[in-house]
Structure formats: C-alpha cells, structure tokens
C-alpha cells in the first residue's frame, strides 16, 4: 500500500513542479486529448492499486476466464489468424477467378461478397435489381451460380465466410448442396454465415422480413447446424456495420453484445440448450485508427461476453464463453483524397486487430473510397497482414500490450461504459424493443453527426482531407463492373429455369410455404430441398415474403 | 421562401450515414429537408419530390449503380414536366464518371471529404 501512496505523492510532485513548469513554457498541443470515442485521455497512466488481485480477476491467463488476454493459451505463437479478404463482384465466373488468385497469393480463407439484389433476396431480373447486379459483390440467382462460384475450390479444405443476412438460410442451403456435389459431407464444411439481422435494422439496411420471422430463421439455422453442420459458425454478430454507420468504439461493443444477448435469448426460447449453440456463435468487429482504443475494445468485448455467457446464461462449457471474432479494417476511415495514405491507415488498423487478438482479418484496399478494389490494391492489403504477421514480431508473444497502464485503464473504461449501455437496452425491453423505439439508431446517428462536425470544424484531423491536402489528379485504373452483366445473368437464370423440373420446383415451394406458415416447423430442410431443385433465390424469398411480410424502416434523423 | 430539398437513396444500397448527415446538416443550415429513407425507386423519388414541391433532389449512392439510377431520376423528372427541380448527387463515385453524369443533367457531384459549405454554396448559387 505504501508503494501506491508513494507513487501518488511522486505523481503529484511531478505534475506540480515539472509538468506545470514545462506547460507554461511549451503548452501542450491540445487543451484536452480525446480518443476516437471522445474519451478523455490522461497525461500519464499509473498502475492501479492492489495490482495482483486485479490482474487475477480481470486479466487472468490467455485461454482462461475472462479471456481478456486472448481465447487460446498460446495465441499467435501457435497459429496465425485466418487471412480472409472479402471479395466478389460481377458473375460467379469472375469471382471464382478472383478467389483462386487470392488463394494463390497466400490467403487462407474465402470471404464471399454478394451483390445487393442477392443480399435482399431478388433475382437479377427483378426491377429493383436495375443497376445493382454484380456491383458490390457476386450475383447469385440459383444453385447453378453457386456451383460455378466454387468450381475447383475444395470445400473440405477451404473455410468460407459468407456475408449474407436476410436470405442466409438460402445461401447456406446452396453451399451445402455444392458440398454434396463435390462429395463433401456436411460435418466437413467449415466457415461462417453472417446471419445477423438485428444490425441490418440499425446500421446496414439489407433486411427483408420483420424482426420476429427473421429471428425464427436465425434460430432455425442454429438448430440445423448444431446437428448437421457442426463445424460451421452459425452467426457472425457484427459490430462492423454499426461502427461504419458512425458509432463510437464503446457503442460498437455495447450494441454488438446486446444483439448477441438477443440471439441467445431467442435460441433459448426456441428450446435450444445454451451449450449446444453458444460455441458456434462468432463476432465481427471493426478496426479504426485509434490504435490503443481499438486494442482495448477487443479485450473489453472478450471479457464482457465471457461474463455475460457465464453469469447471465449459465453456459457450462468453456467454448461457450469465448468471443471469437473476425476483424475488418475501417472502410469509413479511408479517404478518396490521396488514396495511398490508406495503406498506412490499414497497417495501423491491422496492428490494432492483431494486438487485440483477432481470429480472422480482412484488410481494406487503398482504393475502396473510390470503387471496388483492383487486383493490385487487394494484394497490397493482403501483404499488409502478412508483414504484420511475419515481420513485425508482434505475434511472438501473447497479448503484448497486456499490463500497459494505459491499455488496461481503457479496457476497463470501455467495458464499464458498454455494460451501462447494455443495462439500459435491457431496461428498454431488449434489443428488438430498443430498435423499434429508434433508440439505437439515434445513438449511432448522434455519434456520426458529432464526428463529421468535428472533422468539418477541424477539431479532428483527417490527413489529406482537412490537413495536408494537395491538388491531385483523378486516380486511374479503377475496377469497373460491366453494366451489361445484368443481361448475361438474366439469360443464364432463364436457361436454368428452362432446364429444371418445374413441377418439382413448384412442389418444393409449396412445401416451403406450408412450413413457413407453421411457426413450429424448421425452415432449413424445405429450403435445402427447394435449392436442390434449382428454385431461385428470388422465388424462395418471394414465398417467405408472402408469408412473413416485409420490414419497413423506422427513419430516425 | 425557404428552399426545400429532398435527400434520397435510390437503389438497394443501405449505407445511409452520408445521406443522413447531409440531410441533418442542411436542416441545421436552415433549409426544409425531406429524407426518403433507403431503397427508393427513381419513380418514387420523383413522385415524392413533386408532392413535396422541392427545389432540389440530392441523391446518395455507394453501391456503384449511380450511372444507371441518377440519370433515370432526371429523365423521369423531364417526362413529368418537373425538370426545374435541380438534381445533385453524392457517394462513392469515381471522378471519371462526373462528365457522364453531368451530361445526363446531374448538376453537381459531392464525394466523401466534401465540406458542407461547398454543398450550401452550390444550393445558393444554383437557384
């Protein structure tokens, strides 16, 4: 104890004598220093009192509760994270080529980007698909497209992440069907479906159905996978989009874990045992520029989730307590101005993700504030991960920043503030109710507005935008998706419709409709059957739209 | 009279952070602002614009469908005899598309990093 008092006295003396004198001569650059979340940053961090007790309780050892220092006992000394670049554009043929390129460059997992019509359950010929086919991802209308997408890619060797939410069940069914055609049994399939609808309502917008049937589809997937796809992550609870929509780091943790709580509750309500599905829940976070705050964010999220799963949901298995997460560097931090600067931003964000103990990482490409990335810029992004992994040395020891006075203080602060939000959401009746009240949307938008105002008034520096700007020529060689692609895709799907057994398709869609009408029927089996008959994504979603209705946005400005 | 501005998101893109920021900042600057929400068709945007009797339509799109959807809005405005409404756009839009969009009647394009004052100056000078 005396040592703590001694430090405090010395600290005061240092502030009063040395620091005050220095500041009088050389004022600090800012009156107040703020983190990305506008947390006040102290001049100097000191060890907390009773440090050993605190260490045992709040940090512990890697691979042990509360997992602050990582989910595995040896972390990156054992195995590096999965390098998984999000990719896909145009047709299945073109995307298949890009995947083979990325695998040849040392990428270790696939991550499929679907175009917006696919994400919203429309075929390429739907009027709403105009202009959008193949633009932000690959267009998938039927199993035929999926067969082409994975042609020559062995599904028992590669793990695949699919960014799909509202129609996740349909794309998962197609993946299962492709696996079958390749002779790969279901238990050998590895990967993740995003399958996180709640963040769509507040941050991303690719919802189809109202919350209740959406939650049913999700828990149906949990149940199906717990029996059939035992190596598949059944959901990736995503803070990424919440952050991109403008939240702070604290809100990202809070709202993501609050969504997680809602999924667990729904699954329990559907009669599932917590340990039967909790081990297959995974998370997805953003990594922005404020290096230490980001590291602290990952550590805080891991600790908070472990406590929630143990104390609130009484999970018994250690696996059920683990917050395993994928990270993507921050798309919204990239600037269209001086795009080469983005390489440096991505490097810092990569470092934050790795120091924070991520299991999987996508690094953004320098040109993404302008268009989809070119092959060259994707390669630099992948190389950034590889340099951090193999050259920086930060993977040589576990949780290198653990014990840093600053990082531990930030970790505590983020955990506490996120917990306050979670309690508030619970008091509002849970996440769905908070969304329906517009509370989450309002919180995110206020943060987004404040951030942008700070940039506009130069309170926050964005290099190359409000400071160090230069006149520059428009960038050349951006990737373009051929607008004729929609016609090609429509023709291909019409071929499929001509060659399939349409009577069987109709029958499978009727079976699905009946299943949808009965709340207690699981939807995965009839969806798998319909997909195998080459019913299209649009046809399947139309059946569900008819039964479930569609969600209308609750606009909050 | 206060200028009335419709901020709209055509197509399927759900990234509405920019659109909402611009809508709110224009409101703060003293304009009457209407925001449509996401997933609007060019037809529904034009209908709302006419109904709300706006002077400007600001279109926001990050999915890359701007070359198809922005000109459609201008075209439908013409068909309905409401081409006095001034259309501008924003989002992830490559510089090399600016000329094409302007030739189709989009009066200005604002990409990320634009200061609000530039948009306000445009609105003040365009009418």
XYZ file of C-alpha atoms in Angstrom:
684
model
C 0.000 0.000 0.000
C 2.754 2.354 0.940
C 4.151 1.964 -2.551
C 0.875 3.184 -4.075
C 0.838 6.204 -1.817
C 4.451 6.820 -2.644
C 3.708 6.719 -6.367
C 0.753 9.056 -5.905
C 2.863 11.557 -3.982
C 5.607 11.421 -6.566
C 2.999 11.804 -9.288
C 1.579 14.933 -7.659
C 5.039 16.372 -7.246
C 5.842 15.661 -10.868
C 2.610 17.312 -12.052
C 3.088 20.361 -9.825
C 6.738 21.004 -10.422
C 7.979 19.555 -13.650
C 4.833 19.393 -15.778
C 3.399 22.764 -14.812
C 6.684 24.479 -15.497
C 7.024 22.793 -18.868
C 3.477 23.584 -19.898
C 3.926 27.234 -19.064
C 6.816 27.403 -21.487
C 5.531 24.932 -24.039
C 1.757 24.493 -23.921
C 0.505 21.066 -24.913
C -0.835 20.724 -28.470
C -4.431 20.498 -27.285
C -6.305 21.509 -24.131
C -7.821 18.058 -23.975
C -6.744 14.880 -25.703
C -9.556 12.595 -26.836
C -9.766 9.036 -28.076
C -11.761 8.057 -31.153
C -14.775 7.641 -28.844
C -14.149 11.093 -27.333
C -12.885 9.555 -24.096
C -10.610 11.940 -22.263
C -7.046 10.634 -22.304
C -4.904 11.300 -19.252
C -1.413 12.652 -19.462
C 0.092 9.619 -17.777
C -1.200 6.237 -16.630
C -0.058 4.577 -13.419
C -0.573 1.092 -12.036
C -3.868 0.597 -10.216
C -3.976 -0.283 -6.546
C -3.894 -3.957 -5.493
C -2.472 -4.794 -8.828
C -2.060 -8.536 -8.377
C -5.651 -9.088 -7.233
C -6.888 -7.052 -10.095
C -4.706 -8.977 -12.504
C -6.063 -12.342 -11.451
C -9.662 -11.152 -11.529
C -9.723 -9.000 -14.652
C -6.988 -10.365 -16.882
C -6.001 -13.864 -15.913
C -4.157 -16.067 -18.373
C -4.728 -16.448 -22.106
C -7.212 -19.213 -22.811
C -8.734 -18.830 -19.347
C -11.697 -16.877 -17.992
C -12.303 -13.960 -18.511
C -10.186 -14.291 -21.671
C -9.039 -10.667 -21.645
C -5.658 -11.762 -22.951
C -6.970 -13.991 -25.731
C -9.100 -17.068 -26.307
C -6.254 -19.507 -26.916
C -3.483 -20.405 -24.482
C -0.713 -19.682 -26.999
C -2.468 -17.295 -29.405
C -0.371 -16.436 -32.489
C 2.621 -18.412 -31.268
C 0.551 -21.450 -32.186
C -1.318 -20.400 -35.284
C -1.759 -17.082 -37.026
C -5.200 -15.654 -37.663
C -7.051 -16.550 -40.870
C -6.305 -14.046 -43.611
C -9.638 -13.623 -45.250
C -10.129 -10.909 -47.847
C -13.774 -10.022 -48.553
C -14.200 -10.371 -52.289
C -16.665 -10.899 -55.069
C -18.036 -8.941 -57.990
C -19.721 -9.464 -61.318
C -20.543 -13.011 -62.274
C -19.754 -16.250 -60.499
C -17.123 -16.948 -63.172
C -15.222 -13.701 -62.481
C -15.413 -14.098 -58.720
C -14.220 -17.695 -58.930
C -11.131 -16.370 -60.738
C -10.515 -13.744 -58.021
C -10.794 -16.400 -55.271
C -8.272 -18.614 -56.998
C -5.954 -15.597 -57.342
C -6.276 -14.744 -53.634
C -5.680 -18.365 -52.576
C -2.588 -18.446 -54.791
C -1.325 -15.311 -53.007
C -1.450 -16.955 -49.603
C -4.922 -16.030 -48.421
C -6.095 -18.740 -46.053
C -9.883 -18.492 -46.178
C -12.554 -17.239 -48.561
C -14.957 -14.422 -47.808
C -17.809 -14.026 -50.261
C -19.279 -10.629 -51.101
C -22.754 -10.884 -52.620
C -24.340 -8.159 -54.691
C -27.232 -6.173 -53.224
C -30.043 -7.972 -55.082
C -28.747 -11.285 -53.703
C -28.497 -9.796 -50.194
C -32.091 -8.613 -50.400
C -33.476 -11.775 -51.964
C -34.103 -10.543 -55.514
C -33.090 -12.337 -58.689
C -31.164 -10.323 -61.273
C -34.302 -9.786 -63.377
C -36.271 -8.073 -60.575
C -37.000 -4.375 -61.327
C -35.276 -3.336 -58.062
C -32.089 -5.011 -59.299
C -31.598 -2.410 -62.003
C -28.058 -1.019 -61.868
C -27.064 -3.171 -58.894
C -26.316 -6.603 -60.410
C -22.741 -7.693 -59.701
C -21.756 -4.269 -58.346
C -20.795 -4.727 -54.693
C -20.464 -8.479 -54.882
C -21.240 -11.523 -56.940
C -24.739 -12.132 -58.303
C -26.248 -15.459 -57.197
C -29.666 -16.377 -58.555
C -29.649 -20.157 -58.280
C -27.584 -23.162 -57.238
C -26.089 -23.071 -60.744
C -24.271 -19.807 -59.906
C -23.023 -21.259 -56.634
C -21.638 -24.334 -58.453
C -19.672 -22.038 -60.760
C -18.511 -19.849 -57.856
C -16.826 -22.775 -56.079
C -15.722 -24.679 -59.164
C -12.290 -26.198 -58.478
C -12.278 -24.975 -54.863
C -12.420 -27.970 -52.492
C -14.922 -27.168 -49.750
C -13.369 -29.668 -47.349
C -10.043 -27.769 -47.492
C -11.082 -24.122 -47.561
C -13.226 -22.369 -44.986
C -15.740 -19.911 -46.391
C -17.294 -16.864 -44.833
C -20.471 -15.632 -46.499
C -21.668 -12.105 -45.887
C -25.355 -12.761 -46.132
C -28.086 -11.969 -43.650
C -31.784 -11.871 -44.528
C -31.517 -14.812 -47.009
C -28.673 -16.552 -45.114
C -30.637 -19.798 -44.955
C -30.894 -19.949 -48.752
C -27.208 -19.305 -49.429
C -26.227 -21.761 -46.714
C -28.507 -24.333 -48.349
C -26.771 -23.709 -51.682
C -23.372 -24.133 -50.027
C -24.482 -27.464 -48.571
C -25.718 -28.554 -51.994
C -22.409 -27.629 -53.677
C -20.575 -29.553 -50.959
C -22.727 -32.602 -51.689
C -21.934 -32.362 -55.400
C -18.229 -32.258 -54.520
C -18.687 -35.302 -52.282
C -18.004 -33.331 -49.074
C -20.135 -34.357 -46.119
C -21.873 -31.644 -44.094
C -19.765 -32.089 -40.990
C -16.638 -31.308 -43.068
C -17.920 -27.914 -44.219
C -16.180 -25.046 -42.428
C -16.970 -21.384 -42.398
C -19.294 -18.681 -41.224
C -22.539 -17.130 -42.351
C -23.086 -13.593 -41.149
C -26.790 -14.217 -40.470
C -27.056 -11.155 -38.196
C -30.334 -9.403 -38.913
C -30.507 -7.039 -35.942
C -27.618 -4.900 -37.131
C -29.349 -4.644 -40.530
C -32.249 -2.788 -38.944
C -29.978 -0.240 -37.259
C -26.954 0.103 -39.478
C -26.782 -1.692 -42.793
C -30.216 -1.903 -44.378
C -30.230 -5.263 -46.169
C -33.182 -6.626 -44.224
C -36.193 -8.298 -45.822
C -38.579 -9.582 -43.143
C -39.795 -8.108 -39.848
C -37.829 -8.989 -36.663
C -39.925 -11.929 -35.474
C -39.727 -14.210 -38.549
C -36.129 -13.055 -39.040
C -35.255 -14.301 -35.566
C -37.040 -17.549 -36.319
C -34.937 -18.099 -39.452
C -31.816 -17.490 -37.381
C -32.683 -19.895 -34.585
C -33.759 -22.464 -37.206
C -30.234 -22.201 -38.609
C -28.733 -22.601 -35.118
C -30.743 -25.781 -34.626
C -29.983 -27.211 -38.071
C -26.250 -26.541 -37.789
C -25.945 -27.912 -34.263
C -26.926 -31.269 -35.769
C -25.734 -31.135 -39.388
C -23.002 -28.524 -39.868
C -21.130 -28.951 -36.638
C -18.049 -27.081 -37.887
C -19.886 -24.056 -39.167
C -20.197 -20.737 -37.355
C -23.916 -20.148 -37.426
C -23.786 -16.383 -36.987
C -21.276 -13.572 -37.050
C -22.667 -10.937 -34.707
C -21.462 -7.809 -36.389
C -20.349 -4.586 -34.838
C -18.564 -3.710 -38.058
C -21.557 -2.072 -39.707
C -22.611 -0.340 -36.516
C -19.201 1.335 -36.408
C -19.305 2.155 -40.127
C -22.676 3.804 -39.579
C -20.877 6.158 -37.217
C -20.917 4.661 -33.727
C -18.064 5.049 -31.280
C -15.895 2.110 -30.207
C -17.845 1.883 -26.943
C -21.178 1.757 -28.785
C -19.779 -0.842 -31.175
C -19.064 -3.190 -28.266
C -22.303 -2.385 -26.470
C -24.717 -2.774 -29.378
C -22.986 -5.850 -30.779
C -23.052 -7.696 -27.476
C -26.636 -6.547 -26.874
C -27.532 -8.105 -30.239
C -25.697 -11.248 -29.141
C -27.779 -11.366 -25.973
C -30.956 -11.118 -28.062
C -29.916 -14.070 -30.272
C -29.084 -16.198 -27.253
C -32.443 -15.359 -25.690
C -34.269 -16.240 -28.918
C -32.475 -19.569 -29.190
C -33.246 -20.421 -25.566
C -36.863 -19.509 -26.160
C -36.871 -21.861 -29.165
C -35.900 -24.633 -26.775
C -32.192 -24.965 -27.520
C -29.656 -25.736 -24.802
C -27.164 -22.884 -24.441
C -24.101 -25.103 -24.768
C -25.468 -26.699 -27.950
C -25.103 -23.486 -29.957
C -23.055 -20.921 -27.978
C -19.750 -22.391 -29.105
C -20.670 -21.666 -32.739
C -21.501 -18.012 -32.216
C -18.848 -15.723 -33.660
C -18.361 -11.970 -33.836
C -17.202 -9.379 -36.333
C -15.601 -6.109 -35.331
C -14.197 -3.024 -36.986
C -10.695 -1.680 -36.522
C -10.247 2.072 -36.761
C -7.232 4.352 -36.413
C -7.076 4.950 -32.670
C -4.662 2.090 -32.039
C -4.833 1.731 -28.258
C -8.558 2.312 -28.009
C -9.115 -0.388 -30.609
C -6.879 -2.885 -28.809
C -8.682 -2.116 -25.555
C -12.035 -2.516 -27.317
C -11.277 -6.092 -28.410
C -10.021 -7.016 -24.957
C -13.032 -5.450 -23.235
C -15.511 -7.146 -25.587
C -13.950 -10.539 -24.955
C -14.104 -10.109 -21.185
C -17.636 -8.744 -21.163
C -19.009 -11.537 -23.349
C -17.401 -14.233 -21.208
C -19.071 -12.744 -18.135
C -22.449 -12.461 -19.874
C -22.377 -16.066 -21.065
C -21.295 -17.378 -17.668
C -23.365 -15.206 -15.349
C -26.469 -14.394 -17.374
C -26.919 -17.518 -19.471
C -25.137 -20.040 -17.223
C -23.170 -21.619 -20.039
C -21.157 -24.527 -18.716
C -18.635 -25.261 -21.437
C -15.560 -23.090 -21.725
C -16.125 -22.922 -25.506
C -19.471 -21.224 -24.946
C -17.779 -18.302 -23.186
C -15.344 -17.464 -25.954
C -15.764 -14.373 -28.050
C -14.131 -15.436 -31.313
C -14.043 -12.652 -33.856
C -13.243 -11.618 -37.378
C -11.998 -8.090 -37.920
C -12.174 -5.788 -40.898
C -10.248 -2.560 -41.110
C -12.427 0.548 -41.190
C -13.902 1.268 -44.597
C -15.221 4.645 -43.479
C -11.747 5.752 -42.364
C -10.460 5.535 -45.925
C -10.228 8.746 -47.881
C -10.810 9.330 -51.559
C -8.125 12.019 -51.280
C -4.514 10.779 -51.522
C -5.596 7.117 -51.601
C -2.051 5.838 -50.965
C -2.378 7.184 -47.403
C -4.988 4.486 -46.855
C -2.274 1.831 -46.951
C -0.804 3.371 -43.800
C -4.184 3.619 -42.092
C -4.869 -0.025 -42.862
C -1.471 -1.008 -41.447
C -2.229 0.704 -38.128
C -5.683 -0.852 -38.004
C -4.209 -4.268 -38.797
C -1.805 -3.871 -35.914
C -4.703 -2.995 -33.598
C -6.640 -6.102 -34.653
C -3.634 -8.358 -34.136
C -2.645 -6.797 -30.809
C -6.295 -7.221 -29.822
C -6.171 -10.953 -30.601
C -8.392 -11.380 -33.672
C -9.073 -14.830 -35.134
C -9.524 -13.665 -38.700
C -8.821 -10.454 -40.591
C -9.782 -8.605 -43.741
C -7.663 -5.637 -44.682
C -9.251 -2.984 -46.862
C -7.662 -1.873 -50.099
C -6.418 1.648 -50.699
C -8.889 2.453 -53.483
C -12.123 1.461 -51.728
C -13.274 5.023 -51.099
C -13.450 5.262 -54.886
C -14.565 1.892 -56.228
C -14.185 -1.862 -55.749
C -10.514 -2.761 -55.296
C -8.284 -3.804 -58.166
C -6.209 -6.983 -58.000
C -3.088 -4.903 -57.312
C -4.589 -2.980 -54.398
C -6.033 -6.162 -52.872
C -2.566 -7.676 -52.980
C -1.068 -4.724 -51.054
C -3.833 -5.084 -48.478
C -3.109 -8.786 -48.059
C 0.651 -8.113 -47.912
C -0.011 -5.647 -45.067
C -1.374 -8.507 -42.965
C 1.485 -10.744 -43.961
C 4.084 -8.116 -42.978
C 2.476 -7.663 -39.569
C 2.270 -11.463 -39.191
C 5.761 -12.395 -40.297
C 7.968 -9.309 -39.940
C 6.705 -7.100 -37.115
C 7.382 -9.509 -34.276
C 4.119 -8.629 -32.531
C 2.953 -12.239 -32.874
C 5.896 -13.582 -30.886
C 4.325 -13.032 -27.504
C 0.739 -13.232 -26.265
C -1.233 -10.026 -25.702
C 1.837 -7.756 -25.929
C 0.034 -4.701 -24.538
C -1.429 -6.537 -21.538
C -0.396 -4.751 -18.364
C 0.107 -1.414 -20.076
C -1.350 1.046 -17.567
C -2.983 2.930 -20.390
C -4.440 -0.061 -22.230
C -5.761 -1.677 -19.048
C -7.413 1.590 -17.982
C -9.009 1.936 -21.415
C -10.106 -1.704 -21.387
C -11.831 -1.198 -18.014
C -13.445 2.017 -19.170
C -14.813 0.547 -22.410
C -16.139 -2.500 -20.588
C -17.889 -0.375 -17.968
C -19.420 2.042 -20.451
C -20.556 -0.761 -22.747
C -22.098 -2.508 -19.754
C -24.054 0.658 -18.903
C -25.482 0.708 -22.435
C -26.364 -2.992 -22.268
C -28.195 -2.454 -18.969
C -30.069 0.462 -20.490
C -31.092 -1.649 -23.507
C -32.279 -4.416 -21.183
C -34.326 -1.814 -19.301
C -35.908 -0.775 -22.619
C -37.071 -4.370 -23.070
C -34.137 -5.792 -25.027
C -32.583 -5.024 -28.369
C -35.611 -5.524 -30.639
C -37.646 -3.183 -28.496
C -34.786 -0.636 -28.383
C -34.587 -0.781 -32.195
C -38.333 -0.369 -32.573
C -38.155 2.687 -30.317
C -35.388 4.107 -32.530
C -33.052 4.376 -29.538
C -30.060 2.580 -31.098
C -30.383 4.400 -34.424
C -30.476 7.749 -32.635
C -27.394 6.989 -30.535
C -25.415 5.936 -33.618
C -26.529 8.919 -35.653
C -25.684 11.404 -32.952
C -22.155 9.989 -32.829
C -21.867 10.059 -36.617
C -23.064 13.644 -36.722
C -20.681 14.743 -33.982
C -17.740 13.051 -35.709
C -18.458 14.707 -39.041
C -18.936 18.091 -37.403
C -15.589 17.670 -35.644
C -13.942 16.987 -38.991
C -15.703 19.950 -40.613
C -14.533 22.287 -37.861
C -11.008 20.816 -37.852
C -11.371 19.533 -34.288
C -10.375 16.177 -35.675
C -7.585 15.843 -38.195
C -8.021 13.676 -41.266
C -4.722 13.759 -43.117
C -5.144 14.714 -46.748
C -8.707 15.964 -46.163
C -8.759 18.816 -43.643
C -4.992 18.977 -43.207
C -2.104 18.449 -45.635
C -4.472 18.464 -48.611
C -2.954 18.674 -52.095
C -4.275 19.198 -55.591
C -4.405 15.792 -57.180
C -5.240 14.176 -60.477
C -8.137 11.717 -60.538
C -6.906 8.173 -59.871
C -6.604 5.865 -62.848
C -7.267 2.184 -63.405
C -10.216 1.696 -61.030
C -12.135 -1.544 -61.290
C -15.365 -1.287 -63.267
C -18.146 -3.808 -63.404
C -19.641 -4.202 -66.871
C -23.238 -2.865 -66.850
C -24.127 -5.489 -69.490
C -23.663 -8.074 -66.802
C -27.293 -7.969 -65.754
C -28.399 -9.145 -69.207
C -25.907 -12.011 -69.115
C -27.059 -13.021 -65.654
C -30.761 -12.893 -66.612
C -30.092 -15.063 -69.652
C -28.212 -17.597 -67.546
C -31.011 -17.819 -64.968
C -33.631 -18.201 -67.711
C -31.627 -21.169 -69.017
C -31.688 -22.714 -65.543
C -35.447 -22.242 -65.320
C -35.907 -23.914 -68.716
C -33.813 -26.958 -67.851
C -35.122 -27.741 -64.361
C -38.154 -29.853 -63.467
C -40.649 -27.062 -62.916
C -43.303 -29.304 -61.386
C -40.814 -30.346 -58.711
C -39.832 -26.728 -58.135
C -43.456 -25.743 -57.596
C -43.982 -28.602 -55.198
C -40.881 -27.694 -53.178
C -42.030 -24.064 -52.961
C -45.464 -25.126 -51.735
C -43.874 -27.315 -49.070
C -41.782 -24.319 -48.008
C -44.831 -22.064 -47.870
C -46.643 -24.505 -45.609
C -43.601 -24.801 -43.378
C -43.334 -21.019 -43.128
C -46.970 -20.769 -42.072
C -46.400 -23.136 -39.183
C -44.193 -21.424 -36.618
C -43.020 -24.696 -35.120
C -41.645 -26.122 -38.352
C -37.956 -25.796 -39.108
C -37.306 -23.996 -42.368
C -33.852 -25.249 -43.279
C -34.868 -28.707 -44.610
C -37.504 -27.394 -47.083
C -35.122 -24.609 -48.178
C -32.352 -27.142 -48.859
C -34.823 -29.215 -50.890
C -36.005 -26.226 -52.944
C -32.464 -25.096 -53.663
C -31.533 -28.547 -54.934
C -34.405 -28.374 -57.417
C -32.846 -25.104 -58.675
C -35.589 -22.894 -57.314
C -34.075 -19.416 -57.467
C -33.192 -17.215 -54.529
C -35.868 -14.737 -55.635
C -38.540 -17.454 -55.837
C -37.722 -18.794 -52.380
C -37.635 -15.328 -50.817
C -40.893 -14.394 -52.537
C -42.633 -17.325 -50.820
C -41.245 -16.134 -47.462
C -42.133 -12.511 -48.250
C -45.731 -13.575 -48.857
C -45.974 -15.378 -45.523
C -43.814 -13.104 -43.345
C -44.329 -9.673 -44.885
C -41.545 -7.097 -45.232
C -39.902 -4.766 -42.744
C -40.286 -1.022 -43.116
C -37.510 1.246 -41.943
C -38.055 3.342 -38.834
C -36.407 6.557 -40.068
C -34.558 8.492 -37.410
C -32.825 11.718 -38.390
C -39.094 31.470 -49.033
C -37.090 28.606 -47.544
C -35.586 26.276 -50.112
C -36.905 22.735 -49.985
C -34.541 19.840 -50.543
C -35.229 16.129 -50.923
C -32.406 13.797 -49.911
C -32.961 10.371 -51.421
C -31.314 6.982 -51.686
C -32.137 5.198 -54.954
C -31.450 1.504 -55.498
C -30.669 -1.089 -52.860
C -27.709 0.494 -51.063
C -28.246 0.751 -47.312
C -25.241 2.926 -46.433
C -27.150 5.977 -45.283
C -24.623 7.678 -43.000
C -23.687 10.298 -45.615
C -27.267 10.941 -46.717
C -28.441 11.369 -43.140
C -25.540 13.640 -42.285
C -26.208 15.880 -45.272
C -29.942 15.947 -44.513
C -29.367 16.939 -40.906
C -26.642 19.477 -41.691
C -28.833 21.138 -44.356
C -31.661 21.306 -41.847
C -29.265 22.934 -39.365
C -28.332 25.402 -42.093
C -31.974 26.499 -42.293
C -33.392 24.568 -45.247
C -36.556 22.492 -45.337
C -35.301 18.941 -45.742
C -37.155 15.735 -46.523
C -35.334 12.405 -46.337
C -36.818 9.379 -48.118
C -35.036 6.536 -46.363
C -33.319 3.732 -48.246
C -34.384 1.579 -51.242
C -36.315 4.108 -53.290
C -37.000 3.679 -56.986
C -36.316 6.626 -59.329
C -40.112 6.847 -59.833
C -40.887 7.059 -56.142
C -38.186 9.698 -55.645
C -39.633 11.855 -58.397
C -43.156 11.417 -57.050
C -42.084 12.470 -53.579
C -40.170 15.440 -54.996
C -43.226 16.656 -56.892
C -45.572 16.043 -54.000
C -43.306 17.872 -51.583
C -42.721 20.653 -54.083
C -38.953 20.669 -53.601
C -36.369 22.809 -55.384
C -33.563 20.244 -55.163
C -33.073 16.483 -55.114
C -29.854 15.190 -53.574
C -29.174 11.542 -54.476
C -26.797 9.396 -52.456
C -25.399 6.057 -53.582
C -22.391 3.984 -52.612
C -23.056 0.767 -54.497
C -21.778 1.822 -57.921
C -25.233 1.934 -59.550
C -25.111 5.744 -59.949
C -24.567 5.728 -63.740
C -27.812 3.790 -64.165
C -30.001 5.283 -61.439
C -29.072 9.002 -61.269
C -29.856 9.723 -64.946
C -33.151 7.839 -64.596
C -34.303 10.325 -61.955
C -33.552 13.262 -64.277
C -35.292 11.518 -67.163
C -38.478 10.857 -65.180
C -38.472 14.462 -63.930
C -38.421 15.561 -67.574
C -41.230 13.184 -68.521
C -43.338 14.647 -65.744
C -42.500 18.220 -66.727
C -40.706 18.901 -63.461
C -37.211 19.429 -64.779
C -36.972 22.728 -62.935
C -36.029 20.610 -59.899
C -32.254 20.611 -59.644
C -30.591 17.220 -59.107
C -27.224 16.701 -57.427
C -25.525 13.546 -56.230
C -23.011 12.109 -53.799
C -21.405 8.921 -52.548
C -18.661 6.642 -53.765
C -18.445 7.946 -57.308
C -15.232 7.808 -59.370
C -14.143 11.176 -60.807
C -14.144 9.639 -64.273
C -17.942 9.306 -64.074
C -18.508 13.014 -63.356
C -18.638 14.101 -67.011
C -21.093 11.386 -67.926
C -23.388 12.222 -65.017
C -23.232 15.947 -65.751
C -24.073 15.281 -69.402
C -27.175 13.481 -68.134
C -28.304 16.509 -66.148
C -26.833 15.898 -62.679
C -25.746 19.398 -61.729
C -23.074 18.586 -59.142
C -21.351 15.587 -57.536
C -20.031 15.602 -53.964
C -17.757 12.792 -52.826
C -16.520 11.891 -49.309
C -14.418 14.653 -47.794
C -16.664 17.410 -49.178
C -17.272 20.248 -46.717
C -20.922 21.093 -46.087
C -20.222 24.672 -47.059
C -19.492 23.512 -50.623
C -22.939 21.926 -50.846
C -24.582 25.006 -49.352
C -22.697 27.266 -51.790
C -23.907 25.090 -54.645
C -27.511 25.309 -53.457
C -27.305 29.080 -53.058
C -25.712 29.637 -56.478
C -27.749 27.130 -58.463
C -31.064 28.855 -57.935
